[in-house]
């Protein structure tokens, strides 16, 4: 699976949008972009995933560039509870690599009051 | 639905003792994963099962570690004998076997292991 590059840390004011970037320049055509987050002392939590098109759910929006080499996770109105490590992962969703999610170090997002 | 359930949540044991971590995956999920998380190495995949059969155990650190899945609703990760360097948070996770949209992995809350 392709590897990803994320900034080690970011901060954001409460109520503002948090935009977390991710580079995945070696992504292949059948690989999805997944975002998870891990709040301190808890297990990683799925946020969103996408293949080509932008995606939105109740938690966040995912913007994938047309060449698919990078993406941005957007938390539209960050709250203090969004403080967590955010992982961008590229992986196929089937086959022998299923589940072999490489989490890397992620981005520590700190939301300030 | 209940999520992935792990036990114990916390365990402190002495070096040399046997440690058994337990996991109940989400009902209906075909895949079960064991991960380990440390400050030094981050989150690592140890082993995963498909339909109760171990598929890839290349992440298991050494022979002291073993994992079993006797049925679809239960798995164990055993460390014998335990060593201080095994201190970590161990996560169990599960997912369905169907590909496509919405196919994600769900993690338990972890078992915090300290070996002294």
mmCIF file with all atom_site columns, C-alpha atoms in Angstrom:
data_model
loop_
_atom_site.group_PDB
_atom_site.id
_atom_site.type_symbol
_atom_site.label_atom_id
_atom_site.label_alt_id
_atom_site.label_comp_id
_atom_site.label_asym_id
_atom_site.label_entity_id
_atom_site.label_seq_id
_atom_site.pdbx_PDB_ins_code
_atom_site.Cartn_x
_atom_site.Cartn_y
_atom_site.Cartn_z
_atom_site.occupancy
_atom_site.B_iso_or_equiv
_atom_site.pdbx_formal_charge
_atom_site.auth_seq_id
_atom_site.auth_comp_id
_atom_site.auth_asym_id
_atom_site.auth_atom_id
_atom_site.pdbx_PDB_model_num
ATOM 1   C CA . UNK A 1 1   ? 0.000   0.000   0.000  1.00 0.00 ? 1   UNK A CA 1
ATOM 2   C CA . UNK A 1 2   ? 1.090   3.529   -0.697 1.00 0.00 ? 2   UNK A CA 1
ATOM 3   C CA . UNK A 1 3   ? 2.496   5.507   2.211  1.00 0.00 ? 3   UNK A CA 1
ATOM 4   C CA . UNK A 1 4   ? 1.240   8.882   3.324  1.00 0.00 ? 4   UNK A CA 1
ATOM 5   C CA . UNK A 1 5   ? 2.839   12.076  4.608  1.00 0.00 ? 5   UNK A CA 1
ATOM 6   C CA . UNK A 1 6   ? 1.153   14.256  7.207  1.00 0.00 ? 6   UNK A CA 1
ATOM 7   C CA . UNK A 1 7   ? 2.313   17.220  9.276  1.00 0.00 ? 7   UNK A CA 1
ATOM 8   C CA . UNK A 1 8   ? 3.122   16.091  12.815 1.00 0.00 ? 8   UNK A CA 1
ATOM 9   C CA . UNK A 1 9   ? 0.958   18.706  14.484 1.00 0.00 ? 9   UNK A CA 1
ATOM 10  C CA . UNK A 1 10  ? -1.616  21.402  13.850 1.00 0.00 ? 10  UNK A CA 1
ATOM 11  C CA . UNK A 1 11  ? -3.812  23.563  15.960 1.00 0.00 ? 11  UNK A CA 1
ATOM 12  C CA . UNK A 1 12  ? -7.142  25.194  15.428 1.00 0.00 ? 12  UNK A CA 1
ATOM 13  C CA . UNK A 1 13  ? -9.423  27.564  17.303 1.00 0.00 ? 13  UNK A CA 1
ATOM 14  C CA . UNK A 1 14  ? -12.675 26.136  18.569 1.00 0.00 ? 14  UNK A CA 1
ATOM 15  C CA . UNK A 1 15  ? -15.523 26.774  16.160 1.00 0.00 ? 15  UNK A CA 1
ATOM 16  C CA . UNK A 1 16  ? -13.247 27.235  13.184 1.00 0.00 ? 16  UNK A CA 1
ATOM 17  C CA . UNK A 1 17  ? -12.682 24.759  10.388 1.00 0.00 ? 17  UNK A CA 1
ATOM 18  C CA . UNK A 1 18  ? -9.764  22.379  10.774 1.00 0.00 ? 18  UNK A CA 1
ATOM 19  C CA . UNK A 1 19  ? -8.123  21.403  7.488  1.00 0.00 ? 19  UNK A CA 1
ATOM 20  C CA . UNK A 1 20  ? -5.777  18.452  7.780  1.00 0.00 ? 20  UNK A CA 1
ATOM 21  C CA . UNK A 1 21  ? -3.625  17.736  4.712  1.00 0.00 ? 21  UNK A CA 1
ATOM 22  C CA . UNK A 1 22  ? -2.242  14.421  3.536  1.00 0.00 ? 22  UNK A CA 1
ATOM 23  C CA . UNK A 1 23  ? 0.090   13.581  0.679  1.00 0.00 ? 23  UNK A CA 1
ATOM 24  C CA . UNK A 1 24  ? -0.132  10.164  -0.994 1.00 0.00 ? 24  UNK A CA 1
ATOM 25  C CA . UNK A 1 25  ? 1.716   10.669  -4.256 1.00 0.00 ? 25  UNK A CA 1
ATOM 26  C CA . UNK A 1 26  ? 2.224   6.938   -4.932 1.00 0.00 ? 26  UNK A CA 1
ATOM 27  C CA . UNK A 1 27  ? -1.424  5.983   -4.564 1.00 0.00 ? 27  UNK A CA 1
ATOM 28  C CA . UNK A 1 28  ? -2.645  3.459   -7.101 1.00 0.00 ? 28  UNK A CA 1
ATOM 29  C CA . UNK A 1 29  ? -5.954  3.374   -8.891 1.00 0.00 ? 29  UNK A CA 1
ATOM 30  C CA . UNK A 1 30  ? -7.651  0.825   -6.642 1.00 0.00 ? 30  UNK A CA 1
ATOM 31  C CA . UNK A 1 31  ? -6.564  2.326   -3.332 1.00 0.00 ? 31  UNK A CA 1
ATOM 32  C CA . UNK A 1 32  ? -8.906  4.244   -1.089 1.00 0.00 ? 32  UNK A CA 1
ATOM 33  C CA . UNK A 1 33  ? -8.003  7.111   1.201  1.00 0.00 ? 33  UNK A CA 1
ATOM 34  C CA . UNK A 1 34  ? -9.125  6.484   4.776  1.00 0.00 ? 34  UNK A CA 1
ATOM 35  C CA . UNK A 1 35  ? -9.096  8.818   7.753  1.00 0.00 ? 35  UNK A CA 1
ATOM 36  C CA . UNK A 1 36  ? -9.126  7.632   11.339 1.00 0.00 ? 36  UNK A CA 1
ATOM 37  C CA . UNK A 1 37  ? -8.585  9.506   14.546 1.00 0.00 ? 37  UNK A CA 1
ATOM 38  C CA . UNK A 1 38  ? -7.453  8.452   17.987 1.00 0.00 ? 38  UNK A CA 1
ATOM 39  C CA . UNK A 1 39  ? -8.500  10.381  21.023 1.00 0.00 ? 39  UNK A CA 1
ATOM 40  C CA . UNK A 1 40  ? -6.171  9.916   23.949 1.00 0.00 ? 40  UNK A CA 1
ATOM 41  C CA . UNK A 1 41  ? -6.588  6.560   25.705 1.00 0.00 ? 41  UNK A CA 1
ATOM 42  C CA . UNK A 1 42  ? -9.135  5.304   23.181 1.00 0.00 ? 42  UNK A CA 1
ATOM 43  C CA . UNK A 1 43  ? -9.046  3.026   20.160 1.00 0.00 ? 43  UNK A CA 1
ATOM 44  C CA . UNK A 1 44  ? -8.781  4.525   16.668 1.00 0.00 ? 44  UNK A CA 1
ATOM 45  C CA . UNK A 1 45  ? -12.099 5.663   15.275 1.00 0.00 ? 45  UNK A CA 1
ATOM 46  C CA . UNK A 1 46  ? -13.116 5.628   11.627 1.00 0.00 ? 46  UNK A CA 1
ATOM 47  C CA . UNK A 1 47  ? -13.995 9.049   10.212 1.00 0.00 ? 47  UNK A CA 1
ATOM 48  C CA . UNK A 1 48  ? -14.432 8.849   6.463  1.00 0.00 ? 48  UNK A CA 1
ATOM 49  C CA . UNK A 1 49  ? -13.011 7.353   3.304  1.00 0.00 ? 49  UNK A CA 1
ATOM 50  C CA . UNK A 1 50  ? -13.075 7.968   -0.425 1.00 0.00 ? 50  UNK A CA 1
ATOM 51  C CA . UNK A 1 51  ? -11.744 6.802   -3.764 1.00 0.00 ? 51  UNK A CA 1
ATOM 52  C CA . UNK A 1 52  ? -12.019 9.664   -6.246 1.00 0.00 ? 52  UNK A CA 1
ATOM 53  C CA . UNK A 1 53  ? -14.905 11.892  -5.381 1.00 0.00 ? 53  UNK A CA 1
ATOM 54  C CA . UNK A 1 54  ? -15.199 14.225  -2.459 1.00 0.00 ? 54  UNK A CA 1
ATOM 55  C CA . UNK A 1 55  ? -17.108 12.736  0.432  1.00 0.00 ? 55  UNK A CA 1
ATOM 56  C CA . UNK A 1 56  ? -19.056 14.171  3.336  1.00 0.00 ? 56  UNK A CA 1
ATOM 57  C CA . UNK A 1 57  ? -20.624 12.611  6.383  1.00 0.00 ? 57  UNK A CA 1
ATOM 58  C CA . UNK A 1 58  ? -21.810 13.800  9.763  1.00 0.00 ? 58  UNK A CA 1
ATOM 59  C CA . UNK A 1 59  ? -18.276 14.014  11.084 1.00 0.00 ? 59  UNK A CA 1
ATOM 60  C CA . UNK A 1 60  ? -16.199 15.510  8.297  1.00 0.00 ? 60  UNK A CA 1
ATOM 61  C CA . UNK A 1 61  ? -15.590 16.173  4.629  1.00 0.00 ? 61  UNK A CA 1
ATOM 62  C CA . UNK A 1 62  ? -12.885 14.608  2.515  1.00 0.00 ? 62  UNK A CA 1
ATOM 63  C CA . UNK A 1 63  ? -11.490 16.493  -0.452 1.00 0.00 ? 63  UNK A CA 1
ATOM 64  C CA . UNK A 1 64  ? -9.352  14.441  -2.856 1.00 0.00 ? 64  UNK A CA 1
ATOM 65  C CA . UNK A 1 65  ? -7.404  16.201  -5.576 1.00 0.00 ? 65  UNK A CA 1
ATOM 66  C CA . UNK A 1 66  ? -8.120  15.280  -9.165 1.00 0.00 ? 66  UNK A CA 1
ATOM 67  C CA . UNK A 1 67  ? -4.797  13.472  -9.540 1.00 0.00 ? 67  UNK A CA 1
ATOM 68  C CA . UNK A 1 68  ? -5.482  11.725  -6.204 1.00 0.00 ? 68  UNK A CA 1
ATOM 69  C CA . UNK A 1 69  ? -1.999  12.489  -4.933 1.00 0.00 ? 69  UNK A CA 1
ATOM 70  C CA . UNK A 1 70  ? -3.228  14.414  -1.938 1.00 0.00 ? 70  UNK A CA 1
ATOM 71  C CA . UNK A 1 71  ? -6.306  14.936  0.165  1.00 0.00 ? 71  UNK A CA 1
ATOM 72  C CA . UNK A 1 72  ? -7.644  17.160  2.924  1.00 0.00 ? 72  UNK A CA 1
ATOM 73  C CA . UNK A 1 73  ? -9.839  16.219  5.833  1.00 0.00 ? 73  UNK A CA 1
ATOM 74  C CA . UNK A 1 74  ? -12.091 19.065  6.902  1.00 0.00 ? 74  UNK A CA 1
ATOM 75  C CA . UNK A 1 75  ? -13.741 19.314  10.290 1.00 0.00 ? 75  UNK A CA 1
ATOM 76  C CA . UNK A 1 76  ? -16.105 22.214  9.594  1.00 0.00 ? 76  UNK A CA 1
ATOM 77  C CA . UNK A 1 77  ? -16.592 23.447  13.154 1.00 0.00 ? 77  UNK A CA 1
ATOM 78  C CA . UNK A 1 78  ? -13.884 22.041  15.386 1.00 0.00 ? 78  UNK A CA 1
ATOM 79  C CA . UNK A 1 79  ? -14.658 21.460  19.059 1.00 0.00 ? 79  UNK A CA 1
ATOM 80  C CA . UNK A 1 80  ? -12.412 20.678  21.987 1.00 0.00 ? 80  UNK A CA 1
ATOM 81  C CA . UNK A 1 81  ? -13.484 17.040  21.681 1.00 0.00 ? 81  UNK A CA 1
ATOM 82  C CA . UNK A 1 82  ? -11.894 16.907  18.226 1.00 0.00 ? 82  UNK A CA 1
ATOM 83  C CA . UNK A 1 83  ? -8.441  17.112  19.807 1.00 0.00 ? 83  UNK A CA 1
ATOM 84  C CA . UNK A 1 84  ? -6.857  13.847  18.694 1.00 0.00 ? 84  UNK A CA 1
ATOM 85  C CA . UNK A 1 85  ? -4.269  12.240  16.443 1.00 0.00 ? 85  UNK A CA 1
ATOM 86  C CA . UNK A 1 86  ? -5.598  12.025  12.889 1.00 0.00 ? 86  UNK A CA 1
ATOM 87  C CA . UNK A 1 87  ? -4.335  9.279   10.621 1.00 0.00 ? 87  UNK A CA 1
ATOM 88  C CA . UNK A 1 88  ? -4.479  9.361   6.835  1.00 0.00 ? 88  UNK A CA 1
ATOM 89  C CA . UNK A 1 89  ? -4.192  5.867   5.374  1.00 0.00 ? 89  UNK A CA 1
ATOM 90  C CA . UNK A 1 90  ? -4.163  4.565   1.841  1.00 0.00 ? 90  UNK A CA 1
ATOM 91  C CA . UNK A 1 91  ? -5.277  1.007   1.324  1.00 0.00 ? 91  UNK A CA 1
ATOM 92  C CA . UNK A 1 92  ? -7.190  -1.307  -0.906 1.00 0.00 ? 92  UNK A CA 1
ATOM 93  C CA . UNK A 1 93  ? -10.414 -2.530  0.591  1.00 0.00 ? 93  UNK A CA 1
ATOM 94  C CA . UNK A 1 94  ? -10.113 -6.117  -0.545 1.00 0.00 ? 94  UNK A CA 1
ATOM 95  C CA . UNK A 1 95  ? -7.554  -8.814  -1.238 1.00 0.00 ? 95  UNK A CA 1
ATOM 96  C CA . UNK A 1 96  ? -4.525  -9.982  0.684  1.00 0.00 ? 96  UNK A CA 1
ATOM 97  C CA . UNK A 1 97  ? -3.733  -6.560  2.078  1.00 0.00 ? 97  UNK A CA 1
ATOM 98  C CA . UNK A 1 98  ? -7.188  -6.140  3.533  1.00 0.00 ? 98  UNK A CA 1
ATOM 99  C CA . UNK A 1 99  ? -6.913  -4.627  6.977  1.00 0.00 ? 99  UNK A CA 1
ATOM 100 C CA . UNK A 1 100 ? -3.179  -4.047  6.788  1.00 0.00 ? 100 UNK A CA 1
ATOM 101 C CA . UNK A 1 101 ? -3.664  -0.404  7.518  1.00 0.00 ? 101 UNK A CA 1
ATOM 102 C CA . UNK A 1 102 ? -0.370  1.410   7.966  1.00 0.00 ? 102 UNK A CA 1
ATOM 103 C CA . UNK A 1 103 ? -1.152  4.105   10.507 1.00 0.00 ? 103 UNK A CA 1
ATOM 104 C CA . UNK A 1 104 ? 2.071   6.078   10.504 1.00 0.00 ? 104 UNK A CA 1
ATOM 105 C CA . UNK A 1 105 ? 2.438   8.868   13.077 1.00 0.00 ? 105 UNK A CA 1
ATOM 106 C CA . UNK A 1 106 ? -0.531  10.956  12.004 1.00 0.00 ? 106 UNK A CA 1
ATOM 107 C CA . UNK A 1 107 ? -1.216  14.604  12.810 1.00 0.00 ? 107 UNK A CA 1
ATOM 108 C CA . UNK A 1 108 ? -1.825  15.719  16.370 1.00 0.00 ? 108 UNK A CA 1
ATOM 109 C CA . UNK A 1 109 ? -4.660  18.217  16.128 1.00 0.00 ? 109 UNK A CA 1
ATOM 110 C CA . UNK A 1 110 ? -5.109  20.462  19.131 1.00 0.00 ? 110 UNK A CA 1
ATOM 111 C CA . UNK A 1 111 ? -8.263  22.537  19.297 1.00 0.00 ? 111 UNK A CA 1
ATOM 112 C CA . UNK A 1 112 ? -7.921  25.632  21.486 1.00 0.00 ? 112 UNK A CA 1
ATOM 113 C CA . UNK A 1 113 ? -10.798 27.317  23.311 1.00 0.00 ? 113 UNK A CA 1
ATOM 114 C CA . UNK B 2 1   ? -24.833 -2.677  18.242 1.00 0.00 ? 1   UNK B CA 1
ATOM 115 C CA . UNK B 2 2   ? -22.107 -3.437  20.735 1.00 0.00 ? 2   UNK B CA 1
ATOM 116 C CA . UNK B 2 3   ? -18.665 -2.571  19.502 1.00 0.00 ? 3   UNK B CA 1
ATOM 117 C CA . UNK B 2 4   ? -15.515 -4.629  19.736 1.00 0.00 ? 4   UNK B CA 1
ATOM 118 C CA . UNK B 2 5   ? -15.146 -5.712  23.340 1.00 0.00 ? 5   UNK B CA 1
ATOM 119 C CA . UNK B 2 6   ? -11.758 -6.290  24.910 1.00 0.00 ? 6   UNK B CA 1
ATOM 120 C CA . UNK B 2 7   ? -10.698 -7.538  28.302 1.00 0.00 ? 7   UNK B CA 1
ATOM 121 C CA . UNK B 2 8   ? -8.991  -6.828  30.542 1.00 0.00 ? 8   UNK B CA 1
ATOM 122 C CA . UNK B 2 9   ? -8.844  -3.058  30.073 1.00 0.00 ? 9   UNK B CA 1
ATOM 123 C CA . UNK B 2 10  ? -5.778  -2.821  32.273 1.00 0.00 ? 10  UNK B CA 1
ATOM 124 C CA . UNK B 2 11  ? -3.332  -5.442  33.440 1.00 0.00 ? 11  UNK B CA 1
ATOM 125 C CA . UNK B 2 12  ? -0.161  -5.210  35.446 1.00 0.00 ? 12  UNK B CA 1
ATOM 126 C CA . UNK B 2 13  ? 1.885   -8.385  35.647 1.00 0.00 ? 13  UNK B CA 1
ATOM 127 C CA . UNK B 2 14  ? 5.323   -9.505  36.628 1.00 0.00 ? 14  UNK B CA 1
ATOM 128 C CA . UNK B 2 15  ? 7.955   -10.466 34.123 1.00 0.00 ? 15  UNK B CA 1
ATOM 129 C CA . UNK B 2 16  ? 7.763   -14.140 33.263 1.00 0.00 ? 16  UNK B CA 1
ATOM 130 C CA . UNK B 2 17  ? 4.047   -14.457 33.849 1.00 0.00 ? 17  UNK B CA 1
ATOM 131 C CA . UNK B 2 18  ? 1.568   -15.507 31.197 1.00 0.00 ? 18  UNK B CA 1
ATOM 132 C CA . UNK B 2 19  ? -0.772  -12.833 29.892 1.00 0.00 ? 19  UNK B CA 1
ATOM 133 C CA . UNK B 2 20  ? -3.998  -13.533 28.029 1.00 0.00 ? 20  UNK B CA 1
ATOM 134 C CA . UNK B 2 21  ? -5.901  -10.756 26.289 1.00 0.00 ? 21  UNK B CA 1
ATOM 135 C CA . UNK B 2 22  ? -9.411  -11.386 25.048 1.00 0.00 ? 22  UNK B CA 1
ATOM 136 C CA . UNK B 2 23  ? -11.522 -9.967  22.287 1.00 0.00 ? 23  UNK B CA 1
ATOM 137 C CA . UNK B 2 24  ? -15.110 -10.255 21.124 1.00 0.00 ? 24  UNK B CA 1
ATOM 138 C CA . UNK B 2 25  ? -15.532 -8.851  17.609 1.00 0.00 ? 25  UNK B CA 1
ATOM 139 C CA . UNK B 2 26  ? -18.645 -7.191  16.281 1.00 0.00 ? 26  UNK B CA 1
ATOM 140 C CA . UNK B 2 27  ? -21.231 -9.814  15.402 1.00 0.00 ? 27  UNK B CA 1
ATOM 141 C CA . UNK B 2 28  ? -21.165 -10.701 11.724 1.00 0.00 ? 28  UNK B CA 1
ATOM 142 C CA . UNK B 2 29  ? -17.671 -9.426  11.087 1.00 0.00 ? 29  UNK B CA 1
ATOM 143 C CA . UNK B 2 30  ? -15.482 -11.884 9.192  1.00 0.00 ? 30  UNK B CA 1
ATOM 144 C CA . UNK B 2 31  ? -12.113 -10.312 9.923  1.00 0.00 ? 31  UNK B CA 1
ATOM 145 C CA . UNK B 2 32  ? -10.400 -9.836  13.266 1.00 0.00 ? 32  UNK B CA 1
ATOM 146 C CA . UNK B 2 33  ? -7.162  -7.951  13.837 1.00 0.00 ? 33  UNK B CA 1
ATOM 147 C CA . UNK B 2 34  ? -4.747  -7.595  16.736 1.00 0.00 ? 34  UNK B CA 1
ATOM 148 C CA . UNK B 2 35  ? -2.712  -4.391  16.878 1.00 0.00 ? 35  UNK B CA 1
ATOM 149 C CA . UNK B 2 36  ? -0.105  -3.191  19.344 1.00 0.00 ? 36  UNK B CA 1
ATOM 150 C CA . UNK B 2 37  ? 0.629   0.459   20.091 1.00 0.00 ? 37  UNK B CA 1
ATOM 151 C CA . UNK B 2 38  ? 3.744   1.861   21.732 1.00 0.00 ? 38  UNK B CA 1
ATOM 152 C CA . UNK B 2 39  ? 5.276   5.314   21.809 1.00 0.00 ? 39  UNK B CA 1
ATOM 153 C CA . UNK B 2 40  ? 8.342   4.075   19.959 1.00 0.00 ? 40  UNK B CA 1
ATOM 154 C CA . UNK B 2 41  ? 6.701   2.097   17.165 1.00 0.00 ? 41  UNK B CA 1
ATOM 155 C CA . UNK B 2 42  ? 3.214   3.543   16.917 1.00 0.00 ? 42  UNK B CA 1
ATOM 156 C CA . UNK B 2 43  ? 0.342   1.276   15.895 1.00 0.00 ? 43  UNK B CA 1
ATOM 157 C CA . UNK B 2 44  ? 1.473   -2.070  14.463 1.00 0.00 ? 44  UNK B CA 1
ATOM 158 C CA . UNK B 2 45  ? -0.561  -4.942  13.057 1.00 0.00 ? 45  UNK B CA 1
ATOM 159 C CA . UNK B 2 46  ? 0.369   -8.193  14.792 1.00 0.00 ? 46  UNK B CA 1
ATOM 160 C CA . UNK B 2 47  ? -1.954  -10.746 13.199 1.00 0.00 ? 47  UNK B CA 1
ATOM 161 C CA . UNK B 2 48  ? -5.306  -11.004 11.522 1.00 0.00 ? 48  UNK B CA 1
ATOM 162 C CA . UNK B 2 49  ? -7.909  -13.701 11.003 1.00 0.00 ? 49  UNK B CA 1
ATOM 163 C CA . UNK B 2 50  ? -10.478 -14.295 8.293  1.00 0.00 ? 50  UNK B CA 1
ATOM 164 C CA . UNK B 2 51  ? -13.361 -16.585 9.200  1.00 0.00 ? 51  UNK B CA 1
ATOM 165 C CA . UNK B 2 52  ? -11.427 -17.702 12.298 1.00 0.00 ? 52  UNK B CA 1
ATOM 166 C CA . UNK B 2 53  ? -8.346  -18.715 10.277 1.00 0.00 ? 53  UNK B CA 1
ATOM 167 C CA . UNK B 2 54  ? -5.060  -16.847 10.800 1.00 0.00 ? 54  UNK B CA 1
ATOM 168 C CA . UNK B 2 55  ? -4.145  -15.206 7.518  1.00 0.00 ? 55  UNK B CA 1
ATOM 169 C CA . UNK B 2 56  ? -1.036  -13.205 8.280  1.00 0.00 ? 56  UNK B CA 1
ATOM 170 C CA . UNK B 2 57  ? 0.971   -13.392 11.485 1.00 0.00 ? 57  UNK B CA 1
ATOM 171 C CA . UNK B 2 58  ? 4.096   -11.742 10.133 1.00 0.00 ? 58  UNK B CA 1
ATOM 172 C CA . UNK B 2 59  ? 3.722   -8.930  12.617 1.00 0.00 ? 59  UNK B CA 1
ATOM 173 C CA . UNK B 2 60  ? 3.878   -11.193 15.657 1.00 0.00 ? 60  UNK B CA 1
ATOM 174 C CA . UNK B 2 61  ? 7.138   -10.191 17.335 1.00 0.00 ? 61  UNK B CA 1
ATOM 175 C CA . UNK B 2 62  ? 8.366   -13.611 18.442 1.00 0.00 ? 62  UNK B CA 1
ATOM 176 C CA . UNK B 2 63  ? 7.388   -17.076 19.582 1.00 0.00 ? 63  UNK B CA 1
ATOM 177 C CA . UNK B 2 64  ? 6.328   -15.801 22.966 1.00 0.00 ? 64  UNK B CA 1
ATOM 178 C CA . UNK B 2 65  ? 3.251   -14.370 21.268 1.00 0.00 ? 65  UNK B CA 1
ATOM 179 C CA . UNK B 2 66  ? 0.391   -16.532 20.069 1.00 0.00 ? 66  UNK B CA 1
ATOM 180 C CA . UNK B 2 67  ? -3.153  -15.803 18.959 1.00 0.00 ? 67  UNK B CA 1
ATOM 181 C CA . UNK B 2 68  ? -6.171  -18.000 18.516 1.00 0.00 ? 68  UNK B CA 1
ATOM 182 C CA . UNK B 2 69  ? -9.701  -17.622 17.296 1.00 0.00 ? 69  UNK B CA 1
ATOM 183 C CA . UNK B 2 70  ? -11.674 -20.723 18.296 1.00 0.00 ? 70  UNK B CA 1
ATOM 184 C CA . UNK B 2 71  ? -14.957 -19.313 17.019 1.00 0.00 ? 71  UNK B CA 1
ATOM 185 C CA . UNK B 2 72  ? -16.412 -16.287 15.288 1.00 0.00 ? 72  UNK B CA 1
ATOM 186 C CA . UNK B 2 73  ? -17.111 -14.435 18.499 1.00 0.00 ? 73  UNK B CA 1
ATOM 187 C CA . UNK B 2 74  ? -13.910 -14.851 20.460 1.00 0.00 ? 74  UNK B CA 1
ATOM 188 C CA . UNK B 2 75  ? -10.169 -14.426 20.086 1.00 0.00 ? 75  UNK B CA 1
ATOM 189 C CA . UNK B 2 76  ? -7.205  -14.454 22.443 1.00 0.00 ? 76  UNK B CA 1
ATOM 190 C CA . UNK B 2 77  ? -3.718  -13.022 22.295 1.00 0.00 ? 77  UNK B CA 1
ATOM 191 C CA . UNK B 2 78  ? -1.337  -14.744 24.652 1.00 0.00 ? 78  UNK B CA 1
ATOM 192 C CA . UNK B 2 79  ? 2.134   -13.729 25.762 1.00 0.00 ? 79  UNK B CA 1
ATOM 193 C CA . UNK B 2 80  ? 4.188   -16.372 27.533 1.00 0.00 ? 80  UNK B CA 1
ATOM 194 C CA . UNK B 2 81  ? 6.507   -15.531 29.170 1.00 0.00 ? 81  UNK B CA 1
ATOM 195 C CA . UNK B 2 82  ? 5.901   -11.794 29.335 1.00 0.00 ? 82  UNK B CA 1
ATOM 196 C CA . UNK B 2 83  ? 8.743   -9.268  29.353 1.00 0.00 ? 83  UNK B CA 1
ATOM 197 C CA . UNK B 2 84  ? 8.845   -5.569  30.255 1.00 0.00 ? 84  UNK B CA 1
ATOM 198 C CA . UNK B 2 85  ? 9.261   -4.644  26.583 1.00 0.00 ? 85  UNK B CA 1
ATOM 199 C CA . UNK B 2 86  ? 5.825   -6.130  25.922 1.00 0.00 ? 86  UNK B CA 1
ATOM 200 C CA . UNK B 2 87  ? 4.276   -3.234  27.818 1.00 0.00 ? 87  UNK B CA 1
ATOM 201 C CA . UNK B 2 88  ? 1.926   -1.568  25.359 1.00 0.00 ? 88  UNK B CA 1
ATOM 202 C CA . UNK B 2 89  ? -1.700  -1.032  24.472 1.00 0.00 ? 89  UNK B CA 1
ATOM 203 C CA . UNK B 2 90  ? -3.111  -3.972  22.552 1.00 0.00 ? 90  UNK B CA 1
ATOM 204 C CA . UNK B 2 91  ? -6.073  -3.279  20.302 1.00 0.00 ? 91  UNK B CA 1
ATOM 205 C CA . UNK B 2 92  ? -8.467  -5.731  18.763 1.00 0.00 ? 92  UNK B CA 1
ATOM 206 C CA . UNK B 2 93  ? -10.423 -4.685  15.678 1.00 0.00 ? 93  UNK B CA 1
ATOM 207 C CA . UNK B 2 94  ? -12.903 -6.243  13.293 1.00 0.00 ? 94  UNK B CA 1
ATOM 208 C CA . UNK B 2 95  ? -14.549 -5.621  9.939  1.00 0.00 ? 95  UNK B CA 1
ATOM 209 C CA . UNK B 2 96  ? -16.881 -7.255  7.480  1.00 0.00 ? 96  UNK B CA 1
ATOM 210 C CA . UNK B 2 97  ? -15.610 -9.275  4.558  1.00 0.00 ? 97  UNK B CA 1
ATOM 211 C CA . UNK B 2 98  ? -17.433 -7.272  1.945  1.00 0.00 ? 98  UNK B CA 1
ATOM 212 C CA . UNK B 2 99  ? -15.512 -4.859  -0.204 1.00 0.00 ? 99  UNK B CA 1
ATOM 213 C CA . UNK B 2 100 ? -16.656 -1.511  -1.433 1.00 0.00 ? 100 UNK B CA 1
ATOM 214 C CA . UNK B 2 101 ? -18.102 1.518   0.180  1.00 0.00 ? 101 UNK B CA 1
ATOM 215 C CA . UNK B 2 102 ? -18.475 1.546   3.925  1.00 0.00 ? 102 UNK B CA 1
ATOM 216 C CA . UNK B 2 103 ? -15.934 -1.176  4.555  1.00 0.00 ? 103 UNK B CA 1
ATOM 217 C CA . UNK B 2 104 ? -14.094 0.032   7.613  1.00 0.00 ? 104 UNK B CA 1
ATOM 218 C CA . UNK B 2 105 ? -12.297 -1.382  10.619 1.00 0.00 ? 105 UNK B CA 1
ATOM 219 C CA . UNK B 2 106 ? -13.741 -0.940  14.081 1.00 0.00 ? 106 UNK B CA 1
ATOM 220 C CA . UNK B 2 107 ? -11.420 -0.911  17.067 1.00 0.00 ? 107 UNK B CA 1
ATOM 221 C CA . UNK B 2 108 ? -11.963 -1.860  20.659 1.00 0.00 ? 108 UNK B CA 1
ATOM 222 C CA . UNK B 2 109 ? -10.902 0.350   23.528 1.00 0.00 ? 109 UNK B CA 1
ATOM 223 C CA . UNK B 2 110 ? -7.665  -1.536  24.030 1.00 0.00 ? 110 UNK B CA 1
ATOM 224 C CA . UNK B 2 111 ? -5.986  -3.552  26.741 1.00 0.00 ? 111 UNK B CA 1
ATOM 225 C CA . UNK B 2 112 ? -3.296  -1.602  28.589 1.00 0.00 ? 112 UNK B CA 1
ATOM 226 C CA . UNK B 2 113 ? -0.550  -4.020  29.557 1.00 0.00 ? 113 UNK B CA 1
ATOM 227 C CA . UNK B 2 114 ? 2.270   -3.209  31.937 1.00 0.00 ? 114 UNK B CA 1
ATOM 228 C CA . UNK B 2 115 ? 4.935   -5.834  32.613 1.00 0.00 ? 115 UNK B CA 1
ATOM 229 C CA . UNK B 2 116 ? 7.143   -5.049  35.582 1.00 0.00 ? 116 UNK B CA 1
#
